[in-house]
Amino acid sequence: MRYSNLFGKTTKTVPRDVSVPSHKLLYKGGFIRQAASGFYSFLPLGMRVWTKIQAVIENEMDRIGCQRLVVPTLHPLEIWKVTSRDTAFGGEMFLTEDHSGSQFAIGATAEGMMVELVKKFSPSYRDLPILIYQFSRKFRDEKRPRGGLLRVKEFMMKDAYSLCQSEEQALKVYQKFYNAYLRIAEKLDLDPVPVEAESGAIGGDYNHEFIVLCEDGESTIFTCNSCDYAASEDRAEFRREEINLDEEERPFEIIEQPEWVKTMEDNVRHYGEPLYKYLKNVVYKTSDGDLVVASIRGDQEVNEAKLRRVLGVAALEPAEPEDLAKIGTKPGYVHSWGIEGVTYIGDLGLTKVKNFIGGQKEEETDSVNVNYGRDFEYEILADIVMAEEGKLCPRCEHGKLEKKRGIEFGHCFKQDLFYTKPHRGYFVDENGEGKPMWMGAYGIGIGRAMATVVETHHDAKGIIWPESVAPYKVHLLDLNKEDSEVVGVAEDVYHKLQEADIEVLYDDREQSAGEKLADADLIGIPWRVIVSSRSLEDGGVEVKKRGEDEEKVTGVDGLTLLLNRSN
């Protein structure tokens, strides 16, 4: 390709809100352009990278026997309602109607569609496992799209699905995909950390995210500094330390307290005790309108994903003042026990502190010397709070948690019977009985994978593409248009590379040498070949690997051999 003919050139300026490196470099390099918030066009250079990432993924899916198909992007809404996924996705779903009034979800994921498709064939145990995948556009109405391709409203995804006859078989297939994801990452020159993860609205209780560590990533994970434990922020566990259990339990009291003492900060200001000494109550409402009081220590924060999982509900939202009014209370006055018509759930940390302050707040009084197990107790006590850096690892005796940021490159879900049972996605076993299939789902976003590569492969000058996904292998530059010999040799090199099936982008413009070199660094093609008066005097063309300092001059005839050896 001649750069003069390429649609989508480099630019020196970027929109004011562009700050993440991958967003900035892909924009400046002429790979993408924003159409609207959360929606991006991929220009020819971007599409070449996209196609290569897709090919890497497709090869690994073929390797494990996963077959490609495609289902419609418009899903009858009834399919989503079978598992209440419409409620779980809530406002992130795009919905539409046809002329007859039938409602459709614009595909955010495709588990229900895949189960409905597979069950039409009435599979037997001999047909399982079934491994299928597609490359399809997904639509999610993100409230805060950010980071260019890192979080968008429309994206291309490789979404794969497995349907098995048993949990044992499902786990073996899950491991196949897990290993395939590691190989895909290796081919993209990425080094992800597989972490135990939360499934969110997708369903299932055994999941792994593949997180590529990066300061600009939007995913937070915790790893142990002593063992291999790693988990996402929504899933991370930790061991609770005993704080003051050697302290003698004092008698429960109701004492006078100023009316202004309502928040945790107010408590510290008034009593002067550390945050862990106070009881904190956070109230949520389920999609059915039921109220839940999460009782935790004052030094901790509720982890809503953990809370949803323990309660077995698809969605939670903070209770509003009008919800609290219905149960006779208001913000800042929610009691830790005794409210009728609500579900109480406490964190495990409540058992590690003696003589709490709080729990029965009124206008001018509150309770002190409150002890769990003596003064109040819950039917449900579970891990419902956020992990923190420095907390004790839940898996080993000596490790502590370290907090890190990264980008979610891929996600594997073991979904069990979550979809197949309500959808009646049955297979016929060896006894002729119908049983629900065991399901898994596996996703990689193409655009996010591209952005992740750039986030981890760039320098101050621009992108440094791995050869596996680079738009071209060679960036050819002639640096003196007025020298007919330079132009003639550059044209000869261009044709020789094409004849050798070496992908080449030839910058044949009349721009200055400085501009051409800067654009080559920005675009980030792995090999730069320069034809100039100086290189010809030195015996050929100058060859340099992007990101490296070493330059060498080689004869034109030996160039293709040199480049082919780099494969």
XYZ file of C-alpha atoms in Angstrom:
567
model
C 0.000 0.000 0.000
C 1.242 3.458 -0.902
C 0.765 5.795 2.013
C -0.269 8.558 -0.376
C -3.317 6.453 -1.278
C -4.144 5.343 2.258
C -7.424 6.579 3.678
C -6.816 7.905 7.173
C -3.542 9.715 7.771
C -1.713 10.639 10.970
C -2.584 13.804 12.868
C -0.711 15.878 15.419
C -3.786 16.913 17.391
C -6.281 14.901 19.385
C -9.617 15.827 20.990
C -9.347 17.447 24.408
C -10.884 14.499 26.294
C -8.425 11.936 24.890
C -5.931 10.986 27.614
C -5.400 7.210 27.730
C -2.265 6.288 25.714
C -3.942 3.704 23.472
C -6.776 6.104 22.638
C -4.338 8.906 21.866
C -1.983 6.820 19.732
C -4.675 4.988 17.773
C -6.305 8.331 17.020
C -3.080 10.115 16.067
C -1.843 7.163 14.031
C -4.961 7.031 11.883
C -6.395 3.736 13.163
C -9.746 4.882 14.612
C -12.166 7.810 14.730
C -15.025 8.429 17.111
C -18.516 8.561 15.595
C -20.308 9.311 18.885
C -19.641 8.694 22.567
C -18.833 4.994 22.863
C -18.957 4.332 19.095
C -15.849 4.083 16.901
C -15.029 3.666 13.222
C -11.995 1.546 12.358
C -9.965 3.033 9.510
C -7.987 0.830 7.072
C -4.913 0.593 9.332
C -7.144 -0.277 12.273
C -9.014 -2.892 10.258
C -5.773 -4.616 9.314
C -4.900 -4.984 13.008
C -8.481 -6.029 13.804
C -8.374 -8.739 11.102
C -5.101 -10.151 12.405
C -6.298 -10.283 16.002
C -9.413 -12.050 14.767
C -7.272 -14.557 12.843
C -5.176 -15.336 15.944
C -8.335 -16.010 17.929
C -9.928 -18.038 15.143
C -6.861 -20.278 14.836
C -6.954 -21.102 18.549
C -10.692 -21.759 18.470
C -10.145 -24.159 15.556
C -7.327 -25.815 17.501
C -9.652 -26.825 20.349
C -12.455 -27.922 18.010
C -14.691 -24.898 18.467
C -16.927 -24.355 15.422
C -17.828 -20.952 14.040
C -21.401 -19.882 13.388
C -23.468 -16.737 13.811
C -26.822 -15.923 15.403
C -28.914 -12.766 14.859
C -27.973 -9.547 16.629
C -31.636 -8.841 17.407
C -32.827 -11.230 20.119
C -36.522 -11.722 20.886
C -36.886 -10.147 24.317
C -38.742 -13.213 25.624
C -35.467 -15.147 25.444
C -33.872 -12.675 27.848
C -36.847 -12.783 30.191
C -36.524 -16.556 30.683
C -33.506 -16.003 32.967
C -34.364 -12.416 34.014
C -31.250 -11.224 32.186
C -33.245 -8.232 30.995
C -33.515 -7.156 34.641
C -29.880 -7.944 35.418
C -28.584 -5.867 32.512
C -31.157 -3.182 33.246
C -30.303 0.187 31.742
C -27.310 -1.204 29.826
C -29.594 -2.997 27.378
C -30.488 -1.519 24.022
C -34.082 -2.357 23.111
C -36.054 -1.913 19.910
C -39.400 -2.874 18.348
C -40.375 -3.952 14.863
C -43.391 -2.606 12.961
C -45.690 -5.197 14.569
C -44.693 -4.185 18.099
C -42.510 -7.223 18.851
C -39.705 -6.321 21.260
C -36.066 -7.196 20.718
C -32.884 -6.882 22.740
C -29.948 -5.712 20.641
C -27.412 -8.388 21.507
C -25.290 -7.727 24.574
C -24.374 -11.411 24.904
C -25.890 -14.547 23.376
C -26.240 -17.381 25.896
C -30.016 -17.617 25.570
C -29.882 -17.526 21.778
C -27.267 -20.293 21.703
C -29.238 -22.580 24.023
C -32.389 -22.044 21.971
C -30.425 -22.892 18.812
C -28.741 -26.028 20.141
C -31.876 -27.490 21.709
C -33.599 -27.468 18.299
C -31.317 -30.383 17.379
C -32.290 -32.510 20.433
C -28.664 -33.510 21.106
C -27.801 -36.814 22.746
C -24.902 -37.498 25.067
C -22.962 -38.710 21.999
C -23.128 -35.201 20.519
C -21.605 -33.527 23.556
C -19.564 -31.522 24.180
C -20.687 -28.924 21.639
C -18.234 -26.018 21.246
C -19.438 -23.088 19.134
C -18.426 -19.464 18.679
C -19.077 -16.364 16.653
C -17.581 -12.969 15.922
C -20.489 -10.604 16.455
C -21.228 -7.021 17.364
C -22.340 -6.441 20.929
C -24.242 -3.425 22.218
C -24.240 -2.219 25.831
C -25.421 1.212 26.894
C -22.437 2.092 29.065
C -23.137 5.123 31.220
C -19.532 6.329 31.072
C -17.673 5.170 27.967
C -13.981 5.909 28.440
C -10.484 5.193 27.234
C -11.264 4.980 23.555
C -11.697 1.282 22.737
C -11.365 0.160 26.362
C -15.033 0.791 27.244
C -17.522 1.399 24.472
C -21.183 0.952 23.630
C -20.681 -1.088 20.455
C -17.896 -3.616 19.975
C -16.941 -6.757 18.097
C -16.564 -9.800 20.317
C -15.514 -13.369 19.915
C -18.103 -15.059 22.094
C -17.846 -18.835 22.463
C -20.139 -21.293 24.223
C -19.764 -24.869 25.392
C -22.558 -27.308 26.163
C -21.662 -30.499 28.021
C -23.310 -33.564 29.534
C -21.789 -33.269 33.029
C -19.987 -30.881 35.323
C -16.835 -32.972 34.974
C -16.938 -32.614 31.203
C -17.731 -28.904 31.516
C -14.650 -28.338 33.682
C -12.412 -30.102 31.162
C -13.777 -27.944 28.350
C -13.422 -24.830 30.515
C -9.732 -25.647 30.940
C -9.366 -25.977 27.151
C -10.644 -22.450 26.679
C -8.564 -21.197 29.615
C -5.410 -22.591 27.989
C -6.456 -21.272 24.573
C -6.797 -17.774 26.032
C -3.262 -17.956 27.381
C -2.000 -18.980 23.931
C -3.953 -16.167 22.260
C -2.447 -13.677 24.693
C 1.047 -15.030 24.040
C 0.587 -14.588 20.285
C -0.495 -10.989 20.901
C 2.604 -10.546 23.097
C 0.452 -10.008 26.179
C 1.095 -11.441 29.645
C -2.256 -11.599 31.454
C -2.859 -12.537 35.073
C -5.805 -14.979 35.301
C -7.882 -13.916 38.306
C -10.937 -15.352 40.004
C -13.745 -13.085 38.908
C -17.372 -12.115 39.304
C -19.794 -13.042 36.538
C -21.946 -9.915 36.719
C -25.064 -10.067 34.571
C -23.715 -12.970 32.479
C -24.456 -15.616 35.126
C -22.426 -18.413 36.717
C -20.288 -18.693 39.823
C -16.877 -19.877 38.561
C -15.113 -17.390 36.331
C -11.703 -16.096 35.376
C -10.772 -12.729 33.965
C -7.465 -12.437 32.134
C -6.068 -9.117 33.332
C -3.175 -7.385 31.582
C -1.539 -5.148 34.176
C -1.586 -1.505 33.169
C -1.820 1.760 35.097
C -4.552 3.101 32.825
C -6.647 -0.056 33.112
C -10.086 0.196 34.658
C -10.060 -3.212 36.377
C -8.772 -3.539 39.935
C -7.375 -6.847 41.110
C -5.706 -8.182 44.230
C -2.791 -10.587 44.204
C -0.936 -12.245 47.067
C 2.710 -11.314 47.568
C 3.478 -14.833 48.782
C 1.346 -17.294 46.777
C -0.475 -17.401 43.420
C -3.832 -16.159 44.717
C -5.329 -13.530 42.405
C -8.887 -12.206 42.260
C -10.838 -9.299 40.845
C -11.961 -6.521 43.152
C -15.532 -7.860 43.083
C -14.379 -11.325 44.094
C -11.311 -10.814 46.280
C -11.439 -12.415 49.715
C -9.229 -11.847 52.739
C -8.713 -13.194 56.243
C -10.202 -11.059 59.017
C -7.792 -10.187 61.776
C -8.836 -10.181 65.411
C -8.747 -6.546 66.457
C -9.604 -6.260 70.142
C -11.042 -9.625 71.147
C -8.868 -9.652 74.276
C -10.842 -6.658 75.527
C -13.443 -7.362 78.221
C -17.069 -7.101 77.100
C -18.661 -4.086 78.762
C -22.358 -3.754 79.598
C -24.635 -2.658 76.758
C -25.834 0.941 77.222
C -27.997 3.538 75.558
C -26.288 6.900 75.980
C -26.963 10.463 75.013
C -25.516 11.524 71.684
C -25.753 14.876 69.843
C -28.247 14.907 66.987
C -25.541 15.957 64.479
C -23.665 12.652 64.871
C -24.913 10.701 61.815
C -21.978 9.625 59.621
C -18.838 7.608 60.310
C -16.821 10.815 60.160
C -19.180 12.382 62.715
C -18.644 9.388 65.013
C -14.860 9.718 64.859
C -15.121 13.445 65.505
C -17.404 12.930 68.513
C -15.978 9.787 70.159
C -12.367 9.865 68.942
C -12.271 6.101 68.411
C -10.899 4.441 65.231
C -13.368 3.622 62.455
C -13.472 -0.110 63.167
C -15.247 0.554 66.492
C -18.481 1.758 64.832
C -21.345 -0.194 63.321
C -22.324 0.898 59.823
C -25.567 -0.021 58.081
C -26.086 0.298 54.326
C -29.559 -0.317 52.894
C -30.250 -1.755 49.443
C -33.348 -2.575 47.445
C -33.697 -5.677 45.266
C -35.422 -5.728 41.879
C -38.477 -7.113 43.697
C -38.551 -4.103 46.015
C -37.329 -5.982 49.111
C -35.029 -4.076 51.472
C -31.701 -5.456 52.667
C -29.637 -4.022 55.529
C -25.933 -4.775 55.152
C -24.246 -4.359 58.541
C -20.478 -3.870 58.509
C -17.670 -2.239 60.462
C -17.153 1.474 60.035
C -13.734 0.994 58.433
C -15.091 -1.148 55.599
C -17.175 -0.687 52.433
C -19.893 -2.954 51.077
C -18.952 -4.982 47.999
C -22.220 -5.021 46.061
C -21.153 -7.911 43.829
C -20.467 -10.104 46.869
C -23.733 -8.999 48.451
C -25.708 -9.896 45.310
C -24.082 -13.305 45.187
C -24.794 -14.112 48.841
C -28.401 -12.988 48.497
C -28.854 -14.780 45.171
C -30.310 -11.709 43.445
C -29.559 -10.355 39.993
C -29.553 -6.670 40.880
C -29.364 -4.272 43.835
C -29.696 -0.526 44.098
C -29.253 1.849 47.038
C -32.461 2.414 48.985
C -33.975 5.880 48.669
C -35.223 7.999 51.608
C -38.816 7.106 50.679
C -37.932 3.401 50.992
C -36.544 3.991 54.467
C -39.619 5.990 55.430
C -41.778 2.929 54.724
C -39.945 1.008 57.458
C -40.036 3.885 59.911
C -36.510 5.238 59.588
C -34.352 7.649 57.589
C -30.742 8.045 56.413
C -28.325 8.023 59.330
C -30.844 6.333 61.653
C -31.014 2.759 60.358
C -30.781 0.283 63.255
C -28.516 -2.756 63.188
C -31.362 -4.950 64.411
C -35.057 -4.908 65.122
C -36.543 -3.454 61.903
C -39.446 -5.570 60.676
C -39.799 -6.470 57.020
C -36.131 -6.255 56.020
C -33.386 -8.827 55.491
C -30.335 -8.329 57.697
C -26.964 -9.581 56.557
C -23.681 -8.982 58.368
C -20.040 -9.202 57.383
C -17.660 -11.712 58.945
C -15.674 -8.827 60.417
C -18.416 -8.147 62.980
C -17.109 -11.089 65.022
C -13.594 -9.646 65.290
C -14.376 -6.535 67.352
C -15.732 -6.095 70.868
C -17.710 -3.198 72.278
C -18.973 -1.553 69.102
C -20.402 1.967 69.156
C -23.699 2.477 67.331
C -26.472 0.299 66.021
C -29.519 1.965 67.623
C -29.233 5.597 66.555
C -32.079 7.923 67.582
C -32.360 11.717 67.588
C -30.466 12.182 70.878
C -29.179 8.699 71.794
C -27.263 5.728 70.469
C -25.990 2.423 71.833
C -22.461 1.611 72.991
C -20.648 -1.546 74.081
C -22.527 -3.531 71.442
C -21.271 -7.070 70.881
C -22.175 -9.428 68.079
C -23.564 -12.707 69.399
C -24.555 -11.175 72.723
C -26.612 -8.117 71.792
C -27.556 -8.937 68.194
C -27.137 -11.754 65.700
C -28.019 -12.383 62.049
C -29.213 -15.422 60.146
C -26.736 -14.538 57.414
C -23.107 -13.705 58.166
C -20.858 -13.664 55.098
C -18.027 -11.936 53.257
C -19.755 -8.823 51.874
C -17.054 -6.123 52.007
C -14.329 -4.823 49.717
C -10.852 -6.270 50.069
C -8.053 -3.815 50.797
C -4.341 -3.731 50.119
C -2.330 -5.183 52.982
C -5.066 -7.518 54.211
C -4.137 -11.150 54.876
C -4.336 -13.552 51.939
C -7.243 -16.023 52.243
C -5.181 -18.911 50.808
C -1.802 -18.863 52.537
C -0.569 -18.098 56.023
C 1.986 -15.386 55.337
C 0.922 -13.427 52.282
C -0.703 -10.025 52.073
C -2.860 -8.621 49.313
C -1.438 -6.191 46.780
C -3.762 -3.948 44.785
C -3.098 -3.589 41.053
C -4.787 -2.132 37.989
C -5.188 -3.663 34.578
C -7.301 -4.266 31.493
C -9.663 -7.214 31.157
C -8.395 -8.931 28.009
C -10.748 -11.932 28.157
C -13.237 -13.699 30.408
C -14.182 -17.368 30.916
C -17.490 -18.269 32.585
C -18.571 -21.671 33.907
C -22.319 -21.164 33.895
C -23.517 -24.661 34.835
C -27.320 -24.934 34.442
C -28.027 -21.212 34.803
C -29.336 -20.907 31.232
C -30.029 -24.450 30.133
C -32.425 -25.380 32.917
C -34.879 -22.465 32.505
C -34.541 -22.639 28.700
C -35.102 -26.416 28.789
C -31.838 -26.907 26.964
C -31.827 -30.661 27.400
C -29.828 -33.542 25.993
C -30.787 -37.220 25.990
C -28.522 -39.298 28.242
C -27.553 -42.959 27.773
C -30.735 -44.031 29.583
C -32.947 -42.046 27.258
C -33.713 -39.385 29.854
C -33.694 -35.651 29.171
C -31.223 -33.667 31.274
C -30.078 -30.044 31.151
C -26.713 -29.404 29.505
C -23.841 -27.845 31.441
C -22.831 -24.555 29.881
C -19.819 -22.265 29.662
C -19.183 -18.957 27.900
C -15.932 -17.323 26.799
C -15.416 -13.771 25.485
C -12.693 -11.598 23.972
C -13.370 -8.113 22.589
C -11.433 -7.351 19.399
C -11.229 -3.574 19.870
C -10.242 -3.878 23.520
C -7.578 -6.437 22.621
C -6.188 -3.931 20.116
C -6.152 -1.168 22.720
C -4.543 -3.499 25.267
C -1.709 -4.284 22.871
C -1.087 -0.571 22.377
C -1.267 0.163 26.115
C 1.538 -2.316 26.691
C 3.499 -1.720 23.472
C 4.340 1.938 23.009
C 6.946 4.542 23.820
C 7.073 8.328 23.733
C 7.200 8.297 19.929
C 4.272 6.003 19.207
C 3.039 2.425 18.938
C 5.319 -0.639 18.782
C 3.189 -3.371 17.200
C 4.036 -7.047 17.703
C 4.566 -8.607 14.273
C 1.611 -10.963 14.784
C -0.925 -8.130 14.582
C 0.935 -5.227 12.968
C -0.950 -3.609 10.079
C 2.111 -4.161 7.862
C 5.434 -5.823 8.451
C 7.547 -3.144 6.748
C 7.307 0.631 6.639
C 9.282 1.740 3.586
C 10.427 5.360 3.341
C 12.258 7.289 0.652
C 13.861 10.383 2.143
C 14.752 12.394 -0.917
C 12.110 12.759 -3.621
C 14.414 14.995 -5.646
C 16.984 12.217 -6.035
C 15.833 9.983 -8.896
C 18.145 7.168 -7.788
C 16.590 7.143 -4.279
C 13.088 7.064 -5.738
C 14.032 4.357 -8.236
C 15.560 2.095 -5.575
C 12.572 2.673 -3.260
C 10.171 1.651 -6.044
C 12.302 -1.421 -6.730
C 12.293 -2.381 -3.033
C 8.528 -1.850 -2.859
C 7.883 -4.230 -5.745
C 10.378 -6.824 -4.508
C 8.704 -6.910 -1.059
C 5.302 -7.322 -2.625
C 6.563 -10.150 -4.857
C 7.936 -11.848 -1.723
C 4.507 -11.543 -0.018
C 5.934 -9.219 2.631
C 3.324 -6.683 3.686
C 4.651 -3.200 3.106
C 3.420 0.343 3.612
C 5.382 2.643 1.303
C 5.517 6.295 2.361
C 5.863 7.816 -1.094
C 4.734 11.304 -0.095
C 6.741 14.464 -0.656
C 6.838 15.329 3.042
C 10.108 16.090 4.808
C 12.315 13.306 6.125
C 11.528 14.368 9.696
C 7.784 14.101 9.149
C 8.077 10.692 7.524
C 10.275 9.330 10.304
C 7.940 10.702 12.991
C 4.925 9.135 11.282
C 6.722 5.807 10.997
C 7.436 5.811 14.733
C 3.852 6.822 15.507
C 2.236 4.137 13.342
C 4.578 1.549 14.852
C 5.096 -0.985 12.041
C 7.777 -3.497 13.191
C 10.415 -2.943 10.483
C 11.486 0.390 9.031
C 13.361 0.369 5.716
C 14.862 3.685 4.594
C 16.159 4.514 1.165
C 18.245 7.677 1.186
C 21.300 9.137 -0.492
C 23.358 8.190 2.559
C 22.100 4.595 2.688
C 22.885 4.127 -1.009
C 26.387 5.483 -0.442
C 26.765 2.930 2.377
C 25.745 0.088 0.064
C 21.990 -0.347 0.188
C 19.023 0.407 2.399
C 18.875 1.118 6.109
C 16.901 -1.410 8.203
C 15.768 -0.791 11.756
C 13.428 -2.645 14.131
C 10.828 -0.392 15.782
C 11.673 0.108 19.435
C 15.323 -0.835 19.009
C 18.344 1.407 18.503
C 20.424 -0.766 16.186
C 20.414 0.164 12.497
C 22.032 -1.823 9.724
C 22.541 -1.312 6.009
C 21.878 -4.206 3.693
C 21.835 -4.671 -0.031
C 18.489 -4.619 -1.770
C 18.870 -8.233 -2.866
C 19.444 -9.404 0.714
C 16.574 -7.434 2.216
C 13.792 -9.980 1.706
C 15.996 -12.742 3.130
C 16.714 -10.629 6.218
C 13.029 -9.838 6.766
C 11.898 -13.422 6.205
C 14.409 -14.639 8.800
C 12.659 -12.410 11.372
C 9.464 -14.514 11.229
